[in-house]
PDB file of C-alpha atoms in Angstrom:
ATOM      1  CA  UNK N 157     104.920 112.097 110.270  1.00  0.00           C
ATOM      2  CA  UNK N 158     105.000 111.175 106.628  1.00  0.00           C
ATOM      3  CA  UNK N 159     104.432 113.964 104.127  1.00  0.00           C
ATOM      4  CA  UNK N 160     102.362 113.821 100.982  1.00  0.00           C
ATOM      5  CA  UNK N 161     102.303 116.754  98.611  1.00  0.00           C
ATOM      6  CA  UNK N 162      99.745 117.565  95.999  1.00  0.00           C
ATOM      7  CA  UNK N 163     100.002 119.962  93.088  1.00  0.00           C
ATOM      8  CA  UNK N 164      98.358 122.205  92.171  1.00  0.00           C
ATOM      9  CA  UNK N 165      96.458 123.240  95.275  1.00  0.00           C
ATOM     10  CA  UNK N 166      93.875 125.129  93.237  1.00  0.00           C
ATOM     11  CA  UNK N 167      93.023 125.125  89.571  1.00  0.00           C
ATOM     12  CA  UNK N 168      90.414 126.890  87.507  1.00  0.00           C
ATOM     13  CA  UNK N 169      89.864 125.669  83.986  1.00  0.00           C
ATOM     14  CA  UNK N 170      87.457 126.004  81.115  1.00  0.00           C
ATOM     15  CA  UNK N 171      84.949 123.329  80.322  1.00  0.00           C
ATOM     16  CA  UNK N 172      86.371 120.771  77.893  1.00  0.00           C
ATOM     17  CA  UNK N 173      89.988 121.081  78.974  1.00  0.00           C
ATOM     18  CA  UNK N 174      92.022 118.483  80.842  1.00  0.00           C
ATOM     19  CA  UNK N 175      93.613 118.967  84.235  1.00  0.00           C
ATOM     20  CA  UNK N 176      96.450 116.924  85.741  1.00  0.00           C
ATOM     21  CA  UNK N 177      96.898 116.632  89.494  1.00  0.00           C
ATOM     22  CA  UNK N 178     100.097 115.259  91.001  1.00  0.00           C
ATOM     23  CA  UNK N 179     100.433 113.412  94.275  1.00  0.00           C
ATOM     24  CA  UNK N 180     103.875 112.782  95.743  1.00  0.00           C
ATOM     25  CA  UNK N 181     105.053 110.980  98.837  1.00  0.00           C
ATOM     26  CA  UNK N 182     108.014 113.041  99.976  1.00  0.00           C
ATOM     27  CA  UNK N 183     109.769 110.939 102.567  1.00  0.00           C
ATOM     28  CA  UNK N 184     108.578 107.405 101.982  1.00  0.00           C
ATOM     29  CA  UNK N 185     107.806 104.994  99.183  1.00  0.00           C
ATOM     30  CA  UNK N 186     104.182 104.294  98.470  1.00  0.00           C
ATOM     31  CA  UNK N 187     103.315 101.271  96.387  1.00  0.00           C
ATOM     32  CA  UNK N 188      99.673 102.205  96.775  1.00  0.00           C
ATOM     33  CA  UNK N 189      98.057 105.592  96.511  1.00  0.00           C
ATOM     34  CA  UNK N 190      94.394 106.441  96.716  1.00  0.00           C
ATOM     35  CA  UNK N 191      92.374 109.173  95.064  1.00  0.00           C
ATOM     36  CA  UNK N 192      89.350 110.617  96.811  1.00  0.00           C
ATOM     37  CA  UNK N 193      86.778 113.201  95.930  1.00  0.00           C
ATOM     38  CA  UNK N 194      85.139 115.328  98.564  1.00  0.00           C
ATOM     39  CA  UNK N 195      82.059 117.476  98.084  1.00  0.00           C
ATOM     40  CA  UNK N 196      81.451 120.410 100.437  1.00  0.00           C
ATOM     41  CA  UNK N 197      80.692 119.249 103.965  1.00  0.00           C
ATOM     42  CA  UNK N 198      80.679 115.654 102.817  1.00  0.00           C
ATOM     43  CA  UNK N 199      82.807 112.630 103.453  1.00  0.00           C
ATOM     44  CA  UNK N 200      85.603 111.368 101.274  1.00  0.00           C
ATOM     45  CA  UNK N 201      84.509 109.179  98.390  1.00  0.00           C
ATOM     46  CA  UNK N 202      87.143 106.773  97.142  1.00  0.00           C
ATOM     47  CA  UNK N 203      87.534 107.091  93.389  1.00  0.00           C
ATOM     48  CA  UNK N 204      90.340 104.680  92.667  1.00  0.00           C
ATOM     49  CA  UNK N 205      93.273 102.775  94.061  1.00  0.00           C
ATOM     50  CA  UNK N 206      96.537 103.376  92.293  1.00  0.00           C
ATOM     51  CA  UNK N 207      99.210 100.693  92.372  1.00  0.00           C
ATOM     52  CA  UNK N 208     102.734 101.387  91.193  1.00  0.00           C
ATOM     53  CA  UNK N 209     103.454  99.740  87.890  1.00  0.00           C
ATOM     54  CA  UNK N 210      99.951  98.441  87.252  1.00  0.00           C
ATOM     55  CA  UNK N 211      96.525  99.661  86.257  1.00  0.00           C
ATOM     56  CA  UNK N 212      94.434 101.528  88.764  1.00  0.00           C
ATOM     57  CA  UNK N 213      91.379  99.939  90.302  1.00  0.00           C
ATOM     58  CA  UNK N 214      88.339 102.164  89.958  1.00  0.00           C
ATOM     59  CA  UNK N 215      85.350 102.240  92.240  1.00  0.00           C
ATOM     60  CA  UNK N 216      81.906 101.558  90.889  1.00  0.00           C
ATOM     61  CA  UNK N 217      80.495 104.565  89.077  1.00  0.00           C
ATOM     62  CA  UNK N 218      83.866 106.231  88.425  1.00  0.00           C
ATOM     63  CA  UNK N 219      84.656 106.555  84.722  1.00  0.00           C
ATOM     64  CA  UNK N 220      88.197 105.348  84.138  1.00  0.00           C
ATOM     65  CA  UNK N 221      88.389 107.095  80.763  1.00  0.00           C
ATOM     66  CA  UNK N 222      87.478 110.382  82.354  1.00  0.00           C
ATOM     67  CA  UNK N 223      89.695 110.119  85.415  1.00  0.00           C
ATOM     68  CA  UNK N 224      93.022 108.819  84.169  1.00  0.00           C
ATOM     69  CA  UNK N 225      95.401 107.601  86.838  1.00  0.00           C
ATOM     70  CA  UNK N 226      99.070 106.917  86.384  1.00  0.00           C
ATOM     71  CA  UNK N 227     101.341 105.608  89.131  1.00  0.00           C
ATOM     72  CA  UNK N 228     104.689 105.604  87.382  1.00  0.00           C
ATOM     73  CA  UNK N 229     106.963 105.522  90.391  1.00  0.00           C
ATOM     74  CA  UNK N 230     106.935 104.677  94.078  1.00  0.00           C
ATOM     75  CA  UNK N 231     106.554 108.335  94.972  1.00  0.00           C
ATOM     76  CA  UNK N 232     104.299 109.783  92.296  1.00  0.00           C
ATOM     77  CA  UNK N 233     100.743 109.237  91.154  1.00  0.00           C
ATOM     78  CA  UNK N 234      98.822 111.515  88.818  1.00  0.00           C
ATOM     79  CA  UNK N 235      95.113 112.015  88.254  1.00  0.00           C
ATOM     80  CA  UNK N 236      94.042 113.596  84.987  1.00  0.00           C
ATOM     81  CA  UNK N 237      90.503 114.858  84.690  1.00  0.00           C
ATOM     82  CA  UNK N 238      89.841 114.727  80.965  1.00  0.00           C
ATOM     83  CA  UNK N 239      87.372 116.977  79.179  1.00  0.00           C
ATOM     84  CA  UNK N 240      86.375 118.552  82.454  1.00  0.00           C
ATOM     85  CA  UNK N 241      82.830 119.774  82.995  1.00  0.00           C
ATOM     86  CA  UNK N 242      81.372 121.983  85.752  1.00  0.00           C
ATOM     87  CA  UNK N 243      80.046 118.914  87.572  1.00  0.00           C
ATOM     88  CA  UNK N 244      83.664 117.762  87.978  1.00  0.00           C
ATOM     89  CA  UNK N 245      84.316 120.757  90.205  1.00  0.00           C
ATOM     90  CA  UNK N 246      85.280 119.351  93.573  1.00  0.00           C
ATOM     91  CA  UNK N 247      88.027 118.848  96.121  1.00  0.00           C
ATOM     92  CA  UNK N 248      90.319 116.018  95.072  1.00  0.00           C
ATOM     93  CA  UNK N 249      92.519 114.450  97.744  1.00  0.00           C
ATOM     94  CA  UNK N 250      95.164 111.804  97.345  1.00  0.00           C
ATOM     95  CA  UNK N 251      96.583 109.597 100.034  1.00  0.00           C
ATOM     96  CA  UNK N 252      99.557 107.301 100.174  1.00  0.00           C
ATOM     97  CA  UNK N 253     100.090 104.267 102.305  1.00  0.00           C
ATOM     98  CA  UNK N 254     103.373 103.912 104.109  1.00  0.00           C
ATOM     99  CA  UNK N 255     104.024 100.196 104.336  1.00  0.00           C
ATOM    100  CA  UNK N 256     106.280 100.748 107.330  1.00  0.00           C
ATOM    101  CA  UNK N 257     103.233 101.850 109.320  1.00  0.00           C
ATOM    102  CA  UNK N 258     100.665  99.169 108.812  1.00  0.00           C
ATOM    103  CA  UNK N 259      97.606 100.332 106.917  1.00  0.00           C
ATOM    104  CA  UNK N 260      98.050 103.992 107.722  1.00  0.00           C
ATOM    105  CA  UNK N 261      97.310 106.465 104.991  1.00  0.00           C
ATOM    106  CA  UNK N 262      98.725 109.950 104.809  1.00  0.00           C
ATOM    107  CA  UNK N 263      96.707 112.508 102.956  1.00  0.00           C
ATOM    108  CA  UNK N 264      97.845 115.221 100.619  1.00  0.00           C
ATOM    109  CA  UNK N 265      96.585 118.770 101.120  1.00  0.00           C
ATOM    110  CA  UNK N 266      94.048 118.397  98.336  1.00  0.00           C
ATOM    111  CA  UNK N 267      93.371 120.132  95.029  1.00  0.00           C
ATOM    112  CA  UNK N 268      90.367 122.340  94.597  1.00  0.00           C
ATOM    113  CA  UNK N 269      89.159 122.158  91.010  1.00  0.00           C
ATOM    114  CA  UNK N 270      86.736 124.658  89.551  1.00  0.00           C
ATOM    115  CA  UNK N 271      85.517 124.085  86.030  1.00  0.00           C
ATOM    116  CA  UNK N 272      83.865 127.064  84.412  1.00  0.00           C
TER     117      UNK N 272
ATOM    118  CA  UNK O 234      79.411  96.633  99.892  1.00  0.00           C
ATOM    119  CA  UNK O 235      80.768  97.796 103.183  1.00  0.00           C
ATOM    120  CA  UNK O 236      79.072 100.782 104.758  1.00  0.00           C
ATOM    121  CA  UNK O 237      80.313 102.896 107.618  1.00  0.00           C
ATOM    122  CA  UNK O 238      77.805 105.099 109.384  1.00  0.00           C
ATOM    123  CA  UNK O 239      78.753 107.876 111.725  1.00  0.00           C
ATOM    124  CA  UNK O 240      76.620 109.890 114.128  1.00  0.00           C
ATOM    125  CA  UNK O 241      75.902 112.611 114.871  1.00  0.00           C
ATOM    126  CA  UNK O 242      76.435 114.568 111.692  1.00  0.00           C
ATOM    127  CA  UNK O 243      76.788 117.840 113.567  1.00  0.00           C
ATOM    128  CA  UNK O 244      77.518 118.665 117.176  1.00  0.00           C
ATOM    129  CA  UNK O 245      77.693 122.037 118.864  1.00  0.00           C
ATOM    130  CA  UNK O 246      79.149 122.113 122.359  1.00  0.00           C
ATOM    131  CA  UNK O 247      80.134 124.780 124.814  1.00  0.00           C
ATOM    132  CA  UNK O 248      83.843 124.922 125.510  1.00  0.00           C
ATOM    133  CA  UNK O 249      84.600 122.598 128.379  1.00  0.00           C
ATOM    134  CA  UNK O 250      81.818 120.145 127.593  1.00  0.00           C
ATOM    135  CA  UNK O 251      82.493 116.604 126.464  1.00  0.00           C
ATOM    136  CA  UNK O 252      81.902 115.306 122.941  1.00  0.00           C
ATOM    137  CA  UNK O 253      81.431 111.832 121.498  1.00  0.00           C
ATOM    138  CA  UNK O 254      81.073 110.593 117.939  1.00  0.00           C
ATOM    139  CA  UNK O 255      80.054 107.050 117.063  1.00  0.00           C
ATOM    140  CA  UNK O 256      80.920 104.894 114.115  1.00  0.00           C
ATOM    141  CA  UNK O 257      79.187 101.688 112.990  1.00  0.00           C
ATOM    142  CA  UNK O 258      80.180  99.339 110.216  1.00  0.00           C
ATOM    143  CA  UNK O 259      77.908  96.960 108.351  1.00  0.00           C
ATOM    144  CA  UNK O 260      80.708  94.388 108.322  1.00  0.00           C
ATOM    145  CA  UNK O 261      83.478  93.273 110.646  1.00  0.00           C
ATOM    146  CA  UNK O 262      86.567  95.400 110.273  1.00  0.00           C
ATOM    147  CA  UNK O 263      90.219  94.515 110.432  1.00  0.00           C
ATOM    148  CA  UNK O 264      90.960  97.941 111.855  1.00  0.00           C
ATOM    149  CA  UNK O 265      89.438 101.346 112.320  1.00  0.00           C
ATOM    150  CA  UNK O 266      91.159 104.672 111.906  1.00  0.00           C
ATOM    151  CA  UNK O 267      90.192 108.135 112.989  1.00  0.00           C
ATOM    152  CA  UNK O 268      90.989 111.352 111.170  1.00  0.00           C
ATOM    153  CA  UNK O 269      90.465 115.024 111.912  1.00  0.00           C
ATOM    154  CA  UNK O 270      89.867 117.539 109.167  1.00  0.00           C
ATOM    155  CA  UNK O 271      90.041 121.209 110.019  1.00  0.00           C
ATOM    156  CA  UNK O 272      87.871 123.580 107.955  1.00  0.00           C
ATOM    157  CA  UNK O 273      89.532 124.015 104.569  1.00  0.00           C
ATOM    158  CA  UNK O 274      92.150 121.418 105.371  1.00  0.00           C
ATOM    159  CA  UNK O 275      92.785 117.787 104.628  1.00  0.00           C
ATOM    160  CA  UNK O 276      92.244 114.732 106.832  1.00  0.00           C
ATOM    161  CA  UNK O 277      94.985 114.164 109.375  1.00  0.00           C
ATOM    162  CA  UNK O 278      95.511 110.730 110.837  1.00  0.00           C
ATOM    163  CA  UNK O 279      94.808 110.513 114.562  1.00  0.00           C
ATOM    164  CA  UNK O 280      94.964 106.854 115.506  1.00  0.00           C
ATOM    165  CA  UNK O 281      94.400 103.272 114.437  1.00  0.00           C
ATOM    166  CA  UNK O 282      92.690 100.562 116.481  1.00  0.00           C
ATOM    167  CA  UNK O 283      93.197  96.932 115.596  1.00  0.00           C
ATOM    168  CA  UNK O 284      92.242  94.732 118.530  1.00  0.00           C
ATOM    169  CA  UNK O 285      88.765  93.817 119.668  1.00  0.00           C
ATOM    170  CA  UNK O 286      87.765  95.944 122.654  1.00  0.00           C
ATOM    171  CA  UNK O 287      90.839  98.132 122.308  1.00  0.00           C
ATOM    172  CA  UNK O 288      90.904 101.496 124.062  1.00  0.00           C
ATOM    173  CA  UNK O 289      93.527 104.122 123.341  1.00  0.00           C
ATOM    174  CA  UNK O 290      93.990 107.583 124.749  1.00  0.00           C
ATOM    175  CA  UNK O 291      95.637 110.682 123.376  1.00  0.00           C
ATOM    176  CA  UNK O 292      95.512 113.399 126.016  1.00  0.00           C
ATOM    177  CA  UNK O 293      91.824 114.389 126.112  1.00  0.00           C
ATOM    178  CA  UNK O 294      90.830 112.005 123.312  1.00  0.00           C
ATOM    179  CA  UNK O 295      89.698 108.450 124.032  1.00  0.00           C
ATOM    180  CA  UNK O 296      89.213 105.986 121.194  1.00  0.00           C
ATOM    181  CA  UNK O 297      87.392 102.695 121.560  1.00  0.00           C
ATOM    182  CA  UNK O 298      86.975  99.704 119.241  1.00  0.00           C
ATOM    183  CA  UNK O 299      84.004  97.440 119.900  1.00  0.00           C
ATOM    184  CA  UNK O 300      84.275  93.818 120.906  1.00  0.00           C
ATOM    185  CA  UNK O 301      82.748  92.695 117.614  1.00  0.00           C
ATOM    186  CA  UNK O 302      85.052  95.041 115.659  1.00  0.00           C
ATOM    187  CA  UNK O 303      82.068  96.657 113.998  1.00  0.00           C
ATOM    188  CA  UNK O 304      81.786  99.872 115.955  1.00  0.00           C
ATOM    189  CA  UNK O 305      83.998 102.529 117.414  1.00  0.00           C
ATOM    190  CA  UNK O 306      83.783 105.780 119.285  1.00  0.00           C
ATOM    191  CA  UNK O 307      85.828 108.895 119.825  1.00  0.00           C
ATOM    192  CA  UNK O 308      85.311 110.813 123.048  1.00  0.00           C
ATOM    193  CA  UNK O 309      86.790 114.224 123.746  1.00  0.00           C
ATOM    194  CA  UNK O 310      86.867 115.376 127.349  1.00  0.00           C
ATOM    195  CA  UNK O 311      86.561 119.079 128.136  1.00  0.00           C
ATOM    196  CA  UNK O 312      86.528 120.346 124.567  1.00  0.00           C
ATOM    197  CA  UNK O 313      88.597 123.338 123.515  1.00  0.00           C
ATOM    198  CA  UNK O 314      88.188 125.673 120.557  1.00  0.00           C
ATOM    199  CA  UNK O 315      91.156 123.945 118.932  1.00  0.00           C
ATOM    200  CA  UNK O 316      89.070 120.776 118.717  1.00  0.00           C
ATOM    201  CA  UNK O 317      86.887 122.348 116.038  1.00  0.00           C
ATOM    202  CA  UNK O 318      86.745 120.332 112.835  1.00  0.00           C
ATOM    203  CA  UNK O 319      85.219 117.275 111.256  1.00  0.00           C
ATOM    204  CA  UNK O 320      86.096 113.898 112.708  1.00  0.00           C
ATOM    205  CA  UNK O 321      85.982 110.950 110.354  1.00  0.00           C
ATOM    206  CA  UNK O 322      86.192 107.300 111.165  1.00  0.00           C
ATOM    207  CA  UNK O 323      87.436 104.968 108.457  1.00  0.00           C
ATOM    208  CA  UNK O 324      87.014 101.230 108.477  1.00  0.00           C
ATOM    209  CA  UNK O 325      89.724  99.074 107.012  1.00  0.00           C
ATOM    210  CA  UNK O 326      89.321  95.633 105.569  1.00  0.00           C
ATOM    211  CA  UNK O 327      91.836  93.291 104.092  1.00  0.00           C
ATOM    212  CA  UNK O 328      90.206  92.889 100.679  1.00  0.00           C
ATOM    213  CA  UNK O 329      93.063  91.187  98.942  1.00  0.00           C
ATOM    214  CA  UNK O 330      95.723  93.669  98.037  1.00  0.00           C
ATOM    215  CA  UNK O 331      93.441  96.683  98.061  1.00  0.00           C
ATOM    216  CA  UNK O 332      93.219  97.342 101.797  1.00  0.00           C
ATOM    217  CA  UNK O 333      90.933 100.244 101.242  1.00  0.00           C
ATOM    218  CA  UNK O 334      89.407 102.463 103.818  1.00  0.00           C
ATOM    219  CA  UNK O 335      85.718 103.212 103.869  1.00  0.00           C
ATOM    220  CA  UNK O 336      85.063 106.568 105.458  1.00  0.00           C
ATOM    221  CA  UNK O 337      82.141 107.452 107.634  1.00  0.00           C
ATOM    222  CA  UNK O 338      80.180 110.582 106.846  1.00  0.00           C
ATOM    223  CA  UNK O 339      81.997 112.534 109.535  1.00  0.00           C
ATOM    224  CA  UNK O 340      80.893 114.505 112.562  1.00  0.00           C
ATOM    225  CA  UNK O 341      81.355 118.245 112.339  1.00  0.00           C
ATOM    226  CA  UNK O 342      82.224 119.613 115.756  1.00  0.00           C
ATOM    227  CA  UNK O 343      81.714 123.246 116.667  1.00  0.00           C
ATOM    228  CA  UNK O 344      83.019 124.463 120.007  1.00  0.00           C
ATOM    229  CA  UNK O 345      81.502 127.669 121.300  1.00  0.00           C
ATOM    230  CA  UNK O 346      83.798 129.794 123.481  1.00  0.00           C
TER     231      UNK O 346
END
C-alpha cells in the first residue's frame, strides 16, 4: 500500500519554542493532506485540510496562526506549532489522499509532541 | 455538523469469541471507511464501503453499510489476540473539494487469551 512518512516521530521542546512536523507521501502524489490531533485513548480530531499550492482550510476552533500549515509540493506538507505550550502536547498524525484510490487516506506514523 | 458515533467504546472478549462494533452517522454518507489502530501505532486503512447495503468480507472480518448509508458495522468472527487494537469508522462526504473524513470515537478491543 501507499506509504506516508512523518518526521520527527517524537519531539520534546520547551514552552515558547516552535516545532515543525513534516509529512511526506513516498510513492504517490497527494494534492490533499490532512492533519489530525489525537489525545490519549481518543479519536482523531481533524485540524486542517492542506491543499497543494493553496491555503489550508482549518476546522472550527483551530488557530491558524498557531498551527501553520504549508503544502509546498505534491509530496510534502508541514505543520508548525508556533510558541508551543504544554497544552499543545499531543499525538499529531497526517494523512494523504491517493487520488488513484478513490477517497482513501493513508496515515503517517504520527509525531508525539511533548512541550515542557 | 456531521457527527459519527461509535459503540461500544470498549470491548473485552475471550479469544475465540465474536466481536462487533457499530457506527452511526447523523447524516447520509457517501462512503464509510474502517481503520485499525494498534496500541502506540497509527490508523491503518482496512476497507471502504460505498454502496447502500454493501457487505464486504476480509477473512474473519465482515463489514456492512446500511441501506440508508447512515450506519455501518464491523464484525470479527472468532477473535484472535492479533485483533487487539482500536477500530475506527470514518464517514466520508463529498463536501465540495474537501472530502473530509469524520472519525467515530473508536472501539478499543481487548482479546483475552
